[in-house]
């Protein structure tokens, strides 16, 4: 049986893009190269069919096919989490089963848009967990900026207490550093069972999140090697050095974090790095224009200069 | 070739529910009875796979299958409009083609959530209309409360001017009486080509909307005969009588207009009236409890008493 | 000492408009006539400086002055609640003290926009109640459509348990019939102390709300005598008759319930009825145009015809 | 007459905090030190009573008093813009006149929350500009994340064409780099008159914005000297060096950019730097806890180390 996500999952679960051809079809060969790209950068896991995977623009048939294809290509080298959020619970459950049957390590679920109170969130997940059964590990995606649904720490902990298969917390409330830490302290493996906490939000606060107890990152930055190095270096006890590495890439982390066009930027970087053949985003979606391209050129060149300069660390940077 | 919607479409295009069994499967036999129920009440057309049809909870395969099935059952007796709104343009276009091939009279499209400015709305529809081609009549659904997207009258008129196949305006901005009238006056068949205007919002302001120039209703009230009689009586020049009929049902119109639970109420009334076998709403969705049921009992009984009392109109009511 | 609101407050607390002159100044003489108009219709109380009182467009100085003026004019004949919601807690507290010193019966507070979770709501009100002290009776305004803040029943009950001076619940969640009933059953004077529940939402569901345990209405319908008669008739055990009276006015209740322009309609009706001298709404605010006026003419005439027809009740209407 | 903002305004207009004492009163002596702190850092102007100035938590009387006090202290050394946005147009106009009479260089106005379409935005500003008259220079604050109101470039340009006193565009749509550039190209002083464009959003994209034609920054970063140096260095034609300076501070720019708690962080940094006596934020508002403080300690120390290391530029950093 393939690995499942669990309380000790850590490191970088890269949020994968879905590659398309220039006319918008799924680009299966690029999935191959993309998988090898991510794995080659040392990620601990992959998360597919998230918002950044444009899951909402795939047909249900495509989603199932992509899930199966990626899992097959990864072939157990790392765990694969499948995003299954859907307006309809039946569809969510159906994709979950398809994914788990294909060898997924777990599913990621955000509360459906329109939930207004914590009782409603609780009721929503009670149905979901009952339908999924106890054998599907669930990553709770806490992404209020995207879903419009906010949950307090006590309400989340109640979910943890009620549903044993709730295994992972994808933190991307913003700002949410304090929340992350409260969840960490409450789910520390002592009084309450441990859950894994990985951070989204494009990684914009990754060092701060690691200090506050995150187990790693679940985001899709187009330089996954940075995320990996930061997490590893931090885990090795060299926190300042980890943050130096992070800061070096921060201008691009921030650049990718522009809602909407950020995805087009990320895909363009992945294309330039040979991970995918086309940077196409499915409609409705942004396209980079000439100014955007030139801007990206400059930022990538600046990164390269920084990287070569810091290969022999500048004094004070990695002090 | 089956009838297409056009500038002279009028009357009641009933927004159809999608019937489910108690366990949430599509209830095909109930589609049969529902179609006959609606047609038996005299509707001029049907609109399927709207929000009230829980389209967002169907799989893409189910949507296509429902569209084809309904169109086949209606068998050309009235035009059928298919709601095709989707987060992904490809899926929208694909369902549109499926529906038109099956004999749909047109498609209904709301601007996708997330459009912020009128330029963005315009660009969004430019792609849509180009992809659909000139032969797919489009009903523009103006439903800001659901989509979060607002459009001004001038911006809408620009869409009308740029896209010949934009044929119908489903008005459900709220409040929006003035807007409806402005569109009516601008698209009167004189300076600018005429478009059909049908009103949603549960019909809550139907008489006022007819006064302001609407061609009819596109909503799903569980007593379609009221909508039909109101539109016909108004069209016959007996506006006050039309409004008397409307007011008689207004308490239930209002009762169904509760966001969320309104759909469960509507389906329960349709069930009681023999139109469908189960009032089930797919998860996540509301369920009526005992208090809700008793409340509905009282309101339906009150309506019956009113209807029998006004069969010989009370003085002053239909003066 | 003037009467305070308490667990047994019931009947109609009319939400008062704030009268302006045509150029937008506060129209003090119209406050005089308006107060007498409301009291003449039999209201049990008044609520001033709510959203419909355009409180957010008054200066702080004006708010204080209006509060004091109205309280003085009412002169203890009925309790007066003062809306004190404000983005800044200091201002909220300051106006509360001014109002209570002037003889207000209590203050009305909605959770400030931007609160995302129930913990945040709880913390917000903990500060408020501490600052106000135990002697200021508070009406909690539950108006998610206006504030963007939703609260579940358990979270509200926790507020009730923690703050003795939380005395009244203004229900205007929508849809919210079930919520109202849950609060009623939980705060029934048995296991938990009783609180008063009055309903807003323009009164659109008043009969249903009374059935579910509301103590009355807190809304601003321009025919307060209807609200009063409905509440009194229902309290006298003649529920069906109460609903007949309500239904007679329902077309206008619904007409006033249009967000934005509804206030201009309400003020115009009040003007026609002699309650205020001008229907002016402060900028930014809606103005009625000729079509709106003619529409209102028709609706008011229809109401008058109905009222005269039902003065000898038609068979079946009040059966 | 004091300087007015105009088409050639450029550089850094610092968004000023409003200093409070620990108990929440306005801290007038800290206004003195804060003004000198900002001016000492070389800012070109000041903007007071913005969102970050907690204007919405001041009473109207306090707002007027703060405006007059700051303007008096600045004493014409740099232009002072006063934020006057308010739910009520009368209050907006009144504060504008007070500010201009006291010697303000202009006022800043965001579209009021609740405007849904571009026609409504246009109508809103038509009233505002008429009420203000031609002699009050206006900075349009484009802040959809805060106001919920979006405007397209054509709609904004129409405002520019219709209102000669619209002089400045505060860009803080996000993402909005392309929008900024479109406004710049359209208002270049050629075909259309020039307007000044200053950027908000905490400065998170300042170098990119300068490349795209911004005239400077209008934000409140607690190290104003960075903003000043970046703008000056860029204006001197040394774009890469400007961006090196910026990147050095980027971790803190990002840290302050957390909605809500970012203001508490900013005030704490200003306190540590001697600009104000207390970091207090008025209720409802965030407070830093021990973890937040330690996190800030680390980030500030990292900045100091970087600054001392780059005082002799590391190779590749300022290449």
PDB file of N, CA, C and O in Angstrom, chain D residues 61-120:
ATOM      1  N   UNK D  61     -14.809  65.178  15.521  1.00  0.00           N
ATOM      2  CA  UNK D  61     -14.124  66.291  16.165  1.00  0.00           C
ATOM      3  C   UNK D  61     -12.622  66.017  16.242  1.00  0.00           C
ATOM      4  O   UNK D  61     -11.800  66.891  15.959  1.00  0.00           O
ATOM      5  N   UNK D  62     -12.282  64.814  16.628  1.00  0.00           N
ATOM      6  CA  UNK D  62     -10.866  64.447  16.692  1.00  0.00           C
ATOM      7  C   UNK D  62     -10.198  64.536  15.322  1.00  0.00           C
ATOM      8  O   UNK D  62      -9.064  65.010  15.204  1.00  0.00           O
ATOM      9  N   UNK D  63     -10.888  64.061  14.290  1.00  0.00           N
ATOM     10  CA  UNK D  63     -10.298  64.095  12.952  1.00  0.00           C
ATOM     11  C   UNK D  63      -9.932  65.520  12.560  1.00  0.00           C
ATOM     12  O   UNK D  63      -8.833  65.788  12.059  1.00  0.00           O
ATOM     13  N   UNK D  64     -10.859  66.428  12.786  1.00  0.00           N
ATOM     14  CA  UNK D  64     -10.603  67.820  12.425  1.00  0.00           C
ATOM     15  C   UNK D  64      -9.424  68.368  13.231  1.00  0.00           C
ATOM     16  O   UNK D  64      -8.551  69.066  12.691  1.00  0.00           O
ATOM     17  N   UNK D  65      -9.401  68.009  14.482  1.00  0.00           N
ATOM     18  CA  UNK D  65      -8.354  68.533  15.364  1.00  0.00           C
ATOM     19  C   UNK D  65      -6.977  67.984  14.968  1.00  0.00           C
ATOM     20  O   UNK D  65      -5.983  68.716  14.933  1.00  0.00           O
ATOM     21  N   UNK D  66      -6.934  66.680  14.668  1.00  0.00           N
ATOM     22  CA  UNK D  66      -5.670  66.081  14.240  1.00  0.00           C
ATOM     23  C   UNK D  66      -5.191  66.726  12.946  1.00  0.00           C
ATOM     24  O   UNK D  66      -4.009  67.057  12.792  1.00  0.00           O
ATOM     25  N   UNK D  67      -6.118  66.899  12.008  1.00  0.00           N
ATOM     26  CA  UNK D  67      -5.727  67.499  10.723  1.00  0.00           C
ATOM     27  C   UNK D  67      -5.095  68.867  10.954  1.00  0.00           C
ATOM     28  O   UNK D  67      -4.005  69.168  10.447  1.00  0.00           O
ATOM     29  N   UNK D  68      -5.771  69.673  11.733  1.00  0.00           N
ATOM     30  CA  UNK D  68      -5.249  71.014  11.961  1.00  0.00           C
ATOM     31  C   UNK D  68      -3.909  70.997  12.701  1.00  0.00           C
ATOM     32  O   UNK D  68      -2.992  71.741  12.369  1.00  0.00           O
ATOM     33  N   UNK D  69      -3.825  70.120  13.657  1.00  0.00           N
ATOM     34  CA  UNK D  69      -2.599  70.057  14.464  1.00  0.00           C
ATOM     35  C   UNK D  69      -1.392  69.630  13.620  1.00  0.00           C
ATOM     36  O   UNK D  69      -0.323  70.243  13.665  1.00  0.00           O
ATOM     37  N   UNK D  70      -1.583  68.577  12.846  1.00  0.00           N
ATOM     38  CA  UNK D  70      -0.459  68.091  12.027  1.00  0.00           C
ATOM     39  C   UNK D  70      -0.028  69.157  11.027  1.00  0.00           C
ATOM     40  O   UNK D  70       1.164  69.438  10.863  1.00  0.00           O
ATOM     41  N   UNK D  71      -1.001  69.748  10.372  1.00  0.00           N
ATOM     42  CA  UNK D  71      -0.665  70.761   9.364  1.00  0.00           C
ATOM     43  C   UNK D  71       0.118  71.909   9.993  1.00  0.00           C
ATOM     44  O   UNK D  71       1.091  72.416   9.434  1.00  0.00           O
ATOM     45  N   UNK D  72      -0.308  72.275  11.168  1.00  0.00           N
ATOM     46  CA  UNK D  72       0.391  73.362  11.857  1.00  0.00           C
ATOM     47  C   UNK D  72       1.835  72.981  12.193  1.00  0.00           C
ATOM     48  O   UNK D  72       2.763  73.771  12.027  1.00  0.00           O
ATOM     49  N   UNK D  73       2.000  71.737  12.656  1.00  0.00           N
ATOM     50  CA  UNK D  73       3.344  71.282  13.016  1.00  0.00           C
ATOM     51  C   UNK D  73       4.251  71.161  11.794  1.00  0.00           C
ATOM     52  O   UNK D  73       5.442  71.467  11.851  1.00  0.00           O
ATOM     53  N   UNK D  74       3.689  70.658  10.724  1.00  0.00           N
ATOM     54  CA  UNK D  74       4.498  70.517   9.501  1.00  0.00           C
ATOM     55  C   UNK D  74       4.892  71.905   8.991  1.00  0.00           C
ATOM     56  O   UNK D  74       5.996  72.108   8.470  1.00  0.00           O
ATOM     57  N   UNK D  75       3.984  72.824   9.164  1.00  0.00           N
ATOM     58  CA  UNK D  75       4.278  74.235   8.910  1.00  0.00           C
ATOM     59  C   UNK D  75       4.824  74.485   7.507  1.00  0.00           C
ATOM     60  O   UNK D  75       5.794  75.229   7.328  1.00  0.00           O
ATOM     61  N   UNK D  76       4.235  73.793   6.539  1.00  0.00           N
ATOM     62  CA  UNK D  76       4.575  74.090   5.151  1.00  0.00           C
ATOM     63  C   UNK D  76       5.860  73.472   4.659  1.00  0.00           C
ATOM     64  O   UNK D  76       6.245  73.664   3.502  1.00  0.00           O
ATOM     65  N   UNK D  77       6.530  72.712   5.518  1.00  0.00           N
ATOM     66  CA  UNK D  77       7.802  72.108   5.063  1.00  0.00           C
ATOM     67  C   UNK D  77       7.565  71.083   3.963  1.00  0.00           C
ATOM     68  O   UNK D  77       8.382  70.920   3.053  1.00  0.00           O
ATOM     69  N   UNK D  78       6.472  70.350   4.072  1.00  0.00           N
ATOM     70  CA  UNK D  78       6.054  69.450   2.973  1.00  0.00           C
ATOM     71  C   UNK D  78       4.530  69.540   2.871  1.00  0.00           C
ATOM     72  O   UNK D  78       3.858  69.947   3.812  1.00  0.00           O
ATOM     73  N   UNK D  79       3.991  69.177   1.715  1.00  0.00           N
ATOM     74  CA  UNK D  79       2.526  69.171   1.586  1.00  0.00           C
ATOM     75  C   UNK D  79       1.897  68.065   2.441  1.00  0.00           C
ATOM     76  O   UNK D  79       2.476  66.994   2.592  1.00  0.00           O
ATOM     77  N   UNK D  80       0.722  68.338   2.980  1.00  0.00           N
ATOM     78  CA  UNK D  80      -0.018  67.363   3.791  1.00  0.00           C
ATOM     79  C   UNK D  80      -1.359  67.071   3.119  1.00  0.00           C
ATOM     80  O   UNK D  80      -2.143  67.980   2.852  1.00  0.00           O
ATOM     81  N   UNK D  81      -1.576  65.786   2.830  1.00  0.00           N
ATOM     82  CA  UNK D  81      -2.858  65.341   2.282  1.00  0.00           C
ATOM     83  C   UNK D  81      -3.689  64.771   3.415  1.00  0.00           C
ATOM     84  O   UNK D  81      -3.166  64.047   4.262  1.00  0.00           O
ATOM     85  N   UNK D  82      -4.971  65.079   3.420  1.00  0.00           N
ATOM     86  CA  UNK D  82      -5.844  64.605   4.495  1.00  0.00           C
ATOM     87  C   UNK D  82      -6.862  63.613   3.930  1.00  0.00           C
ATOM     88  O   UNK D  82      -7.594  63.931   2.982  1.00  0.00           O
ATOM     89  N   UNK D  83      -6.898  62.432   4.493  1.00  0.00           N
ATOM     90  CA  UNK D  83      -7.914  61.446   4.117  1.00  0.00           C
ATOM     91  C   UNK D  83      -9.267  61.875   4.638  1.00  0.00           C
ATOM     92  O   UNK D  83      -9.398  62.168   5.823  1.00  0.00           O
ATOM     93  N   UNK D  84     -10.265  61.937   3.781  1.00  0.00           N
ATOM     94  CA  UNK D  84     -11.570  62.463   4.194  1.00  0.00           C
ATOM     95  C   UNK D  84     -12.703  61.496   3.873  1.00  0.00           C
ATOM     96  O   UNK D  84     -13.881  61.840   4.021  1.00  0.00           O
ATOM     97  N   UNK D  85     -12.374  60.283   3.445  1.00  0.00           N
ATOM     98  CA  UNK D  85     -13.418  59.311   3.102  1.00  0.00           C
ATOM     99  C   UNK D  85     -14.382  59.128   4.270  1.00  0.00           C
ATOM    100  O   UNK D  85     -13.961  59.029   5.423  1.00  0.00           O
ATOM    101  N   UNK D  86     -15.653  59.071   3.975  1.00  0.00           N
ATOM    102  CA  UNK D  86     -16.665  58.933   5.017  1.00  0.00           C
ATOM    103  C   UNK D  86     -17.929  58.363   4.395  1.00  0.00           C
ATOM    104  O   UNK D  86     -18.199  58.582   3.212  1.00  0.00           O
ATOM    105  N   UNK D  87     -18.690  57.638   5.182  1.00  0.00           N
ATOM    106  CA  UNK D  87     -19.944  57.071   4.674  1.00  0.00           C
ATOM    107  C   UNK D  87     -20.937  58.152   4.258  1.00  0.00           C
ATOM    108  O   UNK D  87     -21.805  57.915   3.422  1.00  0.00           O
ATOM    109  N   UNK D  88     -20.809  59.332   4.847  1.00  0.00           N
ATOM    110  CA  UNK D  88     -21.725  60.416   4.519  1.00  0.00           C
ATOM    111  C   UNK D  88     -21.006  61.517   3.768  1.00  0.00           C
ATOM    112  O   UNK D  88     -19.942  61.983   4.203  1.00  0.00           O
ATOM    113  N   UNK D  89     -21.575  61.947   2.662  1.00  0.00           N
ATOM    114  CA  UNK D  89     -20.926  62.952   1.825  1.00  0.00           C
ATOM    115  C   UNK D  89     -20.776  64.288   2.558  1.00  0.00           C
ATOM    116  O   UNK D  89     -19.768  64.982   2.400  1.00  0.00           O
ATOM    117  N   UNK D  90     -21.749  64.635   3.359  1.00  0.00           N
ATOM    118  CA  UNK D  90     -21.670  65.900   4.092  1.00  0.00           C
ATOM    119  C   UNK D  90     -20.437  65.929   4.998  1.00  0.00           C
ATOM    120  O   UNK D  90     -19.715  66.927   5.049  1.00  0.00           O
ATOM    121  N   UNK D  91     -20.209  64.828   5.680  1.00  0.00           N
ATOM    122  CA  UNK D  91     -19.054  64.767   6.579  1.00  0.00           C
ATOM    123  C   UNK D  91     -17.753  64.844   5.797  1.00  0.00           C
ATOM    124  O   UNK D  91     -16.794  65.486   6.218  1.00  0.00           O
ATOM    125  N   UNK D  92     -17.747  64.166   4.657  1.00  0.00           N
ATOM    126  CA  UNK D  92     -16.568  64.197   3.790  1.00  0.00           C
ATOM    127  C   UNK D  92     -16.265  65.629   3.356  1.00  0.00           C
ATOM    128  O   UNK D  92     -15.120  66.096   3.425  1.00  0.00           O
ATOM    129  N   UNK D  93     -17.292  66.318   2.922  1.00  0.00           N
ATOM    130  CA  UNK D  93     -17.106  67.688   2.437  1.00  0.00           C
ATOM    131  C   UNK D  93     -16.685  68.601   3.588  1.00  0.00           C
ATOM    132  O   UNK D  93     -15.790  69.438   3.441  1.00  0.00           O
ATOM    133  N   UNK D  94     -17.299  68.394   4.719  1.00  0.00           N
ATOM    134  CA  UNK D  94     -17.007  69.258   5.860  1.00  0.00           C
ATOM    135  C   UNK D  94     -15.552  69.128   6.297  1.00  0.00           C
ATOM    136  O   UNK D  94     -14.841  70.120   6.506  1.00  0.00           O
ATOM    137  N   UNK D  95     -15.085  67.877   6.385  1.00  0.00           N
ATOM    138  CA  UNK D  95     -13.694  67.679   6.789  1.00  0.00           C
ATOM    139  C   UNK D  95     -12.737  68.211   5.718  1.00  0.00           C
ATOM    140  O   UNK D  95     -11.675  68.765   6.041  1.00  0.00           O
ATOM    141  N   UNK D  96     -13.133  68.070   4.463  1.00  0.00           N
ATOM    142  CA  UNK D  96     -12.301  68.602   3.378  1.00  0.00           C
ATOM    143  C   UNK D  96     -12.106  70.103   3.542  1.00  0.00           C
ATOM    144  O   UNK D  96     -10.984  70.624   3.426  1.00  0.00           O
ATOM    145  N   UNK D  97     -13.187  70.789   3.808  1.00  0.00           N
ATOM    146  CA  UNK D  97     -13.089  72.250   3.925  1.00  0.00           C
ATOM    147  C   UNK D  97     -12.259  72.638   5.142  1.00  0.00           C
ATOM    148  O   UNK D  97     -11.416  73.530   5.084  1.00  0.00           O
ATOM    149  N   UNK D  98     -12.495  71.921   6.231  1.00  0.00           N
ATOM    150  CA  UNK D  98     -11.697  72.186   7.431  1.00  0.00           C
ATOM    151  C   UNK D  98     -10.209  72.008   7.137  1.00  0.00           C
ATOM    152  O   UNK D  98      -9.375  72.840   7.518  1.00  0.00           O
ATOM    153  N   UNK D  99      -9.908  70.925   6.450  1.00  0.00           N
ATOM    154  CA  UNK D  99      -8.503  70.616   6.170  1.00  0.00           C
ATOM    155  C   UNK D  99      -7.889  71.655   5.232  1.00  0.00           C
ATOM    156  O   UNK D  99      -6.780  72.149   5.469  1.00  0.00           O
ATOM    157  N   UNK D 100      -8.616  71.988   4.181  1.00  0.00           N
ATOM    158  CA  UNK D 100      -8.067  72.948   3.222  1.00  0.00           C
ATOM    159  C   UNK D 100      -7.898  74.317   3.870  1.00  0.00           C
ATOM    160  O   UNK D 100      -6.891  74.999   3.650  1.00  0.00           O
ATOM    161  N   UNK D 101      -8.853  74.704   4.673  1.00  0.00           N
ATOM    162  CA  UNK D 101      -8.737  75.992   5.373  1.00  0.00           C
ATOM    163  C   UNK D 101      -7.504  76.008   6.277  1.00  0.00           C
ATOM    164  O   UNK D 101      -6.883  77.046   6.484  1.00  0.00           O
ATOM    165  N   UNK D 102      -7.183  74.839   6.815  1.00  0.00           N
ATOM    166  CA  UNK D 102      -6.035  74.766   7.722  1.00  0.00           C
ATOM    167  C   UNK D 102      -4.710  74.700   6.973  1.00  0.00           C
ATOM    168  O   UNK D 102      -3.646  74.739   7.579  1.00  0.00           O
ATOM    169  N   UNK D 103      -4.792  74.543   5.634  1.00  0.00           N
ATOM    170  CA  UNK D 103      -3.557  74.535   4.871  1.00  0.00           C
ATOM    171  C   UNK D 103      -3.175  73.194   4.272  1.00  0.00           C
ATOM    172  O   UNK D 103      -2.023  72.981   3.885  1.00  0.00           O
ATOM    173  N   UNK D 104      -4.141  72.295   4.170  1.00  0.00           N
ATOM    174  CA  UNK D 104      -3.840  71.004   3.540  1.00  0.00           C
ATOM    175  C   UNK D 104      -3.494  71.202   2.068  1.00  0.00           C
ATOM    176  O   UNK D 104      -3.921  72.177   1.431  1.00  0.00           O
ATOM    177  N   UNK D 105      -2.720  70.262   1.537  1.00  0.00           N
ATOM    178  CA  UNK D 105      -2.321  70.321   0.127  1.00  0.00           C
ATOM    179  C   UNK D 105      -3.332  69.633  -0.776  1.00  0.00           C
ATOM    180  O   UNK D 105      -3.254  69.735  -2.006  1.00  0.00           O
ATOM    181  N   UNK D 106      -4.258  68.917  -0.165  1.00  0.00           N
ATOM    182  CA  UNK D 106      -5.265  68.186  -0.938  1.00  0.00           C
ATOM    183  C   UNK D 106      -5.945  67.186  -0.037  1.00  0.00           C
ATOM    184  O   UNK D 106      -5.603  67.068   1.146  1.00  0.00           O
ATOM    185  N   UNK D 107      -6.931  66.508  -0.597  1.00  0.00           N
ATOM    186  CA  UNK D 107      -7.630  65.495   0.193  1.00  0.00           C
ATOM    187  C   UNK D 107      -7.567  64.163  -0.548  1.00  0.00           C
ATOM    188  O   UNK D 107      -7.436  64.109  -1.774  1.00  0.00           O
ATOM    189  N   UNK D 108      -7.669  63.087   0.209  1.00  0.00           N
ATOM    190  CA  UNK D 108      -7.675  61.753  -0.390  1.00  0.00           C
ATOM    191  C   UNK D 108      -9.044  61.124  -0.175  1.00  0.00           C
ATOM    192  O   UNK D 108      -9.574  61.133   0.939  1.00  0.00           O
ATOM    193  N   UNK D 109      -9.618  60.586  -1.258  1.00  0.00           N
ATOM    194  CA  UNK D 109     -10.968  60.028  -1.203  1.00  0.00           C
ATOM    195  C   UNK D 109     -10.990  58.671  -1.889  1.00  0.00           C
ATOM    196  O   UNK D 109     -10.542  58.533  -3.035  1.00  0.00           O
ATOM    197  N   UNK D 110     -11.542  57.684  -1.191  1.00  0.00           N
ATOM    198  CA  UNK D 110     -11.809  56.383  -1.797  1.00  0.00           C
ATOM    199  C   UNK D 110     -13.304  56.294  -2.082  1.00  0.00           C
ATOM    200  O   UNK D 110     -14.108  56.881  -1.360  1.00  0.00           O
ATOM    201  N   UNK D 111     -13.677  55.582  -3.141  1.00  0.00           N
ATOM    202  CA  UNK D 111     -15.111  55.380  -3.370  1.00  0.00           C
ATOM    203  C   UNK D 111     -15.751  54.700  -2.163  1.00  0.00           C
ATOM    204  O   UNK D 111     -15.163  53.791  -1.575  1.00  0.00           O
ATOM    205  N   UNK D 112     -16.932  55.156  -1.799  1.00  0.00           N
ATOM    206  CA  UNK D 112     -17.595  54.644  -0.604  1.00  0.00           C
ATOM    207  C   UNK D 112     -17.989  53.178  -0.802  1.00  0.00           C
ATOM    208  O   UNK D 112     -18.362  52.767  -1.911  1.00  0.00           O
ATOM    209  N   UNK D 113     -17.880  52.386   0.240  1.00  0.00           N
ATOM    210  CA  UNK D 113     -18.275  50.982   0.162  1.00  0.00           C
ATOM    211  C   UNK D 113     -19.729  50.861  -0.293  1.00  0.00           C
ATOM    212  O   UNK D 113     -20.581  51.645   0.113  1.00  0.00           O
ATOM    213  N   UNK D 114     -19.998  49.903  -1.138  1.00  0.00           N
ATOM    214  CA  UNK D 114     -21.365  49.677  -1.585  1.00  0.00           C
ATOM    215  C   UNK D 114     -21.603  50.085  -3.026  1.00  0.00           C
ATOM    216  O   UNK D 114     -22.621  49.721  -3.608  1.00  0.00           O
ATOM    217  N   UNK D 115     -20.681  50.846  -3.610  1.00  0.00           N
ATOM    218  CA  UNK D 115     -20.821  51.174  -5.023  1.00  0.00           C
ATOM    219  C   UNK D 115     -20.562  49.903  -5.832  1.00  0.00           C
ATOM    220  O   UNK D 115     -19.569  49.219  -5.620  1.00  0.00           O
ATOM    221  N   UNK D 116     -21.470  49.604  -6.762  1.00  0.00           N
ATOM    222  CA  UNK D 116     -21.408  48.320  -7.448  1.00  0.00           C
ATOM    223  C   UNK D 116     -20.955  48.434  -8.901  1.00  0.00           C
ATOM    224  O   UNK D 116     -20.394  47.511  -9.452  1.00  0.00           O
ATOM    225  N   UNK D 117     -21.261  49.526  -9.525  1.00  0.00           N
ATOM    226  CA  UNK D 117     -20.936  49.641 -10.948  1.00  0.00           C
ATOM    227  C   UNK D 117     -20.181  50.937 -11.195  1.00  0.00           C
ATOM    228  O   UNK D 117     -20.134  51.834 -10.346  1.00  0.00           O
ATOM    229  N   UNK D 118     -19.640  51.034 -12.382  1.00  0.00           N
ATOM    230  CA  UNK D 118     -18.832  52.202 -12.700  1.00  0.00           C
ATOM    231  C   UNK D 118     -19.681  53.449 -12.871  1.00  0.00           C
ATOM    232  O   UNK D 118     -19.221  54.564 -12.614  1.00  0.00           O
ATOM    233  N   UNK D 119     -20.914  53.269 -13.288  1.00  0.00           N
ATOM    234  CA  UNK D 119     -21.849  54.391 -13.308  1.00  0.00           C
ATOM    235  C   UNK D 119     -22.054  54.937 -11.905  1.00  0.00           C
ATOM    236  O   UNK D 119     -22.078  56.151 -11.685  1.00  0.00           O
ATOM    237  N   UNK D 120     -22.177  54.029 -10.970  1.00  0.00           N
ATOM    238  CA  UNK D 120     -22.382  54.465  -9.588  1.00  0.00           C
ATOM    239  C   UNK D 120     -21.142  55.180  -9.052  1.00  0.00           C
ATOM    240  O   UNK D 120     -21.264  56.187  -8.341  1.00  0.00           O
TER     241      UNK D 120
END
